[in-house]
């Protein structure tokens, strides 16, 4: 495996920044980990760029650094040496680099702190970030069904967004559209469950199914938000481990 040290560094970054995703990736075959860890490490770096400084210009510069790196990858020439960029360049093609660039462009909304104008705006944001990320991972693993992969990413994104809601509010952001929050939470959870159901009807290559192990906790989270939108769901570690074990044995989430 090329760049073992870099992939290990990416894995460490994902473990610290997104423990649930780290556990899901560790349940996949080794060949997929070499693809997924750099991709998800990139996602963490880009997602947190707007939050590590209160200066919009510095945040813009951080995102531009990643855009420049992806431009180098897409060009197919020499790519800057970096523990995430270097292994990322090994597994990305030109389309993947351009798709990841669209994630960065969408993340500029986080710098501006713009509140979603409506549920459609939020769904669009989550599709362009979480949906594009999971579609990129799935495509590079051999999946051709983009709508199914994007549905999976949207379901994951909605669950993650609702879970992050209290923290976003504490940081001075409004994660939901204007109006009473509870109906928005119920509606978003329902949209996530519908997307998950559409994804589950797709026929996917067996070898690529482990890419979707990140979804194992999504259904219980969304159902909990739908049933009790005023409460923050609390999933047991045992239940999460059992769902991940079942997925690894059956290839289904």
PDB file of C-alpha atoms in Angstrom, residues 115-225:
ATOM      1  CA  UNK A 115     -29.158  30.679   7.882  1.00  0.00           C
ATOM      2  CA  UNK A 116     -31.078  28.302   5.581  1.00  0.00           C
ATOM      3  CA  UNK A 117     -33.933  30.197   3.984  1.00  0.00           C
ATOM      4  CA  UNK A 118     -36.038  27.053   3.823  1.00  0.00           C
ATOM      5  CA  UNK A 119     -35.839  23.280   4.001  1.00  0.00           C
ATOM      6  CA  UNK A 120     -35.033  23.097   0.283  1.00  0.00           C
ATOM      7  CA  UNK A 121     -31.957  25.282   0.843  1.00  0.00           C
ATOM      8  CA  UNK A 122     -30.735  23.024   3.640  1.00  0.00           C
ATOM      9  CA  UNK A 123     -31.375  19.850   1.627  1.00  0.00           C
ATOM     10  CA  UNK A 124     -29.401  21.357  -1.271  1.00  0.00           C
ATOM     11  CA  UNK A 125     -26.502  22.209   1.064  1.00  0.00           C
ATOM     12  CA  UNK A 126     -26.434  18.703   2.560  1.00  0.00           C
ATOM     13  CA  UNK A 127     -26.604  17.056  -0.862  1.00  0.00           C
ATOM     14  CA  UNK A 128     -23.718  19.189  -2.131  1.00  0.00           C
ATOM     15  CA  UNK A 129     -21.591  18.330   0.903  1.00  0.00           C
ATOM     16  CA  UNK A 130     -22.514  14.969   2.449  1.00  0.00           C
ATOM     17  CA  UNK A 131     -24.138  13.686  -0.735  1.00  0.00           C
ATOM     18  CA  UNK A 132     -21.184  14.563  -2.936  1.00  0.00           C
ATOM     19  CA  UNK A 133     -18.726  13.115  -0.426  1.00  0.00           C
ATOM     20  CA  UNK A 134     -20.410   9.707  -0.233  1.00  0.00           C
ATOM     21  CA  UNK A 135     -21.051   9.633  -3.975  1.00  0.00           C
ATOM     22  CA  UNK A 136     -17.350  10.259  -4.599  1.00  0.00           C
ATOM     23  CA  UNK A 137     -16.365   7.460  -2.222  1.00  0.00           C
ATOM     24  CA  UNK A 138     -18.902   5.085  -3.754  1.00  0.00           C
ATOM     25  CA  UNK A 139     -17.977   5.905  -7.365  1.00  0.00           C
ATOM     26  CA  UNK A 140     -14.286   5.342  -6.726  1.00  0.00           C
ATOM     27  CA  UNK A 141     -15.218   1.997  -5.134  1.00  0.00           C
ATOM     28  CA  UNK A 142     -17.138   0.932  -8.244  1.00  0.00           C
ATOM     29  CA  UNK A 143     -20.697   2.222  -7.741  1.00  0.00           C
ATOM     30  CA  UNK A 144     -22.379   3.681 -10.838  1.00  0.00           C
ATOM     31  CA  UNK A 145     -25.769   4.574  -9.320  1.00  0.00           C
ATOM     32  CA  UNK A 146     -25.265   8.243  -8.435  1.00  0.00           C
ATOM     33  CA  UNK A 147     -28.851   8.906  -7.233  1.00  0.00           C
ATOM     34  CA  UNK A 148     -28.642   5.993  -4.774  1.00  0.00           C
ATOM     35  CA  UNK A 149     -25.269   7.090  -3.413  1.00  0.00           C
ATOM     36  CA  UNK A 150     -26.476  10.670  -3.081  1.00  0.00           C
ATOM     37  CA  UNK A 151     -29.590   9.496  -1.255  1.00  0.00           C
ATOM     38  CA  UNK A 152     -27.326   7.638   1.171  1.00  0.00           C
ATOM     39  CA  UNK A 153     -25.210  10.732   1.646  1.00  0.00           C
ATOM     40  CA  UNK A 154     -28.255  12.921   2.159  1.00  0.00           C
ATOM     41  CA  UNK A 155     -29.677  10.600   4.828  1.00  0.00           C
ATOM     42  CA  UNK A 156     -26.304  10.579   6.592  1.00  0.00           C
ATOM     43  CA  UNK A 157     -26.012  14.350   6.267  1.00  0.00           C
ATOM     44  CA  UNK A 158     -29.455  15.041   7.716  1.00  0.00           C
ATOM     45  CA  UNK A 159     -28.795  12.787  10.722  1.00  0.00           C
ATOM     46  CA  UNK A 160     -25.420  14.456  11.318  1.00  0.00           C
ATOM     47  CA  UNK A 161     -26.836  17.958  10.879  1.00  0.00           C
ATOM     48  CA  UNK A 162     -29.671  17.418  13.336  1.00  0.00           C
ATOM     49  CA  UNK A 163     -27.257  15.863  15.822  1.00  0.00           C
ATOM     50  CA  UNK A 164     -24.938  18.865  15.506  1.00  0.00           C
ATOM     51  CA  UNK A 165     -27.810  21.341  15.928  1.00  0.00           C
ATOM     52  CA  UNK A 166     -27.284  22.238  19.618  1.00  0.00           C
ATOM     53  CA  UNK A 167     -23.554  22.764  19.070  1.00  0.00           C
ATOM     54  CA  UNK A 168     -24.208  24.996  16.059  1.00  0.00           C
ATOM     55  CA  UNK A 169     -26.639  27.082  18.108  1.00  0.00           C
ATOM     56  CA  UNK A 170     -24.046  27.361  20.883  1.00  0.00           C
ATOM     57  CA  UNK A 171     -21.623  28.736  18.277  1.00  0.00           C
ATOM     58  CA  UNK A 172     -24.102  31.405  17.305  1.00  0.00           C
ATOM     59  CA  UNK A 173     -25.462  29.751  14.162  1.00  0.00           C
ATOM     60  CA  UNK A 174     -29.052  28.976  13.218  1.00  0.00           C
ATOM     61  CA  UNK A 175     -29.009  25.501  11.621  1.00  0.00           C
ATOM     62  CA  UNK A 176     -32.725  25.385  10.806  1.00  0.00           C
ATOM     63  CA  UNK A 177     -34.899  27.618   8.611  1.00  0.00           C
ATOM     64  CA  UNK A 178     -36.954  30.368  10.266  1.00  0.00           C
ATOM     65  CA  UNK A 179     -40.014  29.322  12.173  1.00  0.00           C
ATOM     66  CA  UNK A 180     -40.894  26.765  14.838  1.00  0.00           C
ATOM     67  CA  UNK A 181     -37.966  24.284  14.944  1.00  0.00           C
ATOM     68  CA  UNK A 182     -39.803  21.077  15.846  1.00  0.00           C
ATOM     69  CA  UNK A 183     -41.797  20.775  12.589  1.00  0.00           C
ATOM     70  CA  UNK A 184     -38.578  21.388  10.651  1.00  0.00           C
ATOM     71  CA  UNK A 185     -36.812  18.615  12.572  1.00  0.00           C
ATOM     72  CA  UNK A 186     -39.656  16.167  11.937  1.00  0.00           C
ATOM     73  CA  UNK A 187     -39.796  17.071   8.247  1.00  0.00           C
ATOM     74  CA  UNK A 188     -36.041  16.739   7.795  1.00  0.00           C
ATOM     75  CA  UNK A 189     -36.007  13.396   9.592  1.00  0.00           C
ATOM     76  CA  UNK A 190     -38.796  12.178   7.311  1.00  0.00           C
ATOM     77  CA  UNK A 191     -36.844  13.300   4.238  1.00  0.00           C
ATOM     78  CA  UNK A 192     -33.783  11.472   5.537  1.00  0.00           C
ATOM     79  CA  UNK A 193     -35.739   8.263   6.094  1.00  0.00           C
ATOM     80  CA  UNK A 194     -37.257   8.505   2.621  1.00  0.00           C
ATOM     81  CA  UNK A 195     -33.790   8.964   1.108  1.00  0.00           C
ATOM     82  CA  UNK A 196     -32.503   5.985   3.080  1.00  0.00           C
ATOM     83  CA  UNK A 197     -35.393   3.850   1.838  1.00  0.00           C
ATOM     84  CA  UNK A 198     -34.664   4.813  -1.779  1.00  0.00           C
ATOM     85  CA  UNK A 199     -31.003   3.939  -1.292  1.00  0.00           C
ATOM     86  CA  UNK A 200     -31.851   0.511   0.117  1.00  0.00           C
ATOM     87  CA  UNK A 201     -33.796  -0.373  -3.023  1.00  0.00           C
ATOM     88  CA  UNK A 202     -30.721   0.084  -5.225  1.00  0.00           C
ATOM     89  CA  UNK A 203     -28.624  -2.798  -6.534  1.00  0.00           C
ATOM     90  CA  UNK A 204     -24.998  -2.126  -5.641  1.00  0.00           C
ATOM     91  CA  UNK A 205     -21.784  -4.061  -6.342  1.00  0.00           C
ATOM     92  CA  UNK A 206     -21.055  -6.332  -3.393  1.00  0.00           C
ATOM     93  CA  UNK A 207     -17.437  -5.173  -3.217  1.00  0.00           C
ATOM     94  CA  UNK A 208     -18.536  -1.554  -2.793  1.00  0.00           C
ATOM     95  CA  UNK A 209     -21.221  -2.067  -0.153  1.00  0.00           C
ATOM     96  CA  UNK A 210     -18.859  -1.535   2.813  1.00  0.00           C
ATOM     97  CA  UNK A 211     -18.526   2.113   1.734  1.00  0.00           C
ATOM     98  CA  UNK A 212     -22.024   2.551   3.141  1.00  0.00           C
ATOM     99  CA  UNK A 213     -21.273   1.170   6.607  1.00  0.00           C
ATOM    100  CA  UNK A 214     -21.308   4.812   7.730  1.00  0.00           C
ATOM    101  CA  UNK A 215     -25.103   4.553   7.580  1.00  0.00           C
ATOM    102  CA  UNK A 216     -25.555   1.965  10.334  1.00  0.00           C
ATOM    103  CA  UNK A 217     -26.733   4.484  12.963  1.00  0.00           C
ATOM    104  CA  UNK A 218     -28.639   6.754  10.592  1.00  0.00           C
ATOM    105  CA  UNK A 219     -32.058   5.077  10.745  1.00  0.00           C
ATOM    106  CA  UNK A 220     -32.329   4.945  14.571  1.00  0.00           C
ATOM    107  CA  UNK A 221     -31.151   8.562  14.790  1.00  0.00           C
ATOM    108  CA  UNK A 222     -33.658   9.802  12.238  1.00  0.00           C
ATOM    109  CA  UNK A 223     -36.508   7.808  13.763  1.00  0.00           C
ATOM    110  CA  UNK A 224     -35.672   9.242  17.179  1.00  0.00           C
ATOM    111  CA  UNK A 225     -35.670  12.808  15.820  1.00  0.00           C
TER     112      UNK A 225
END
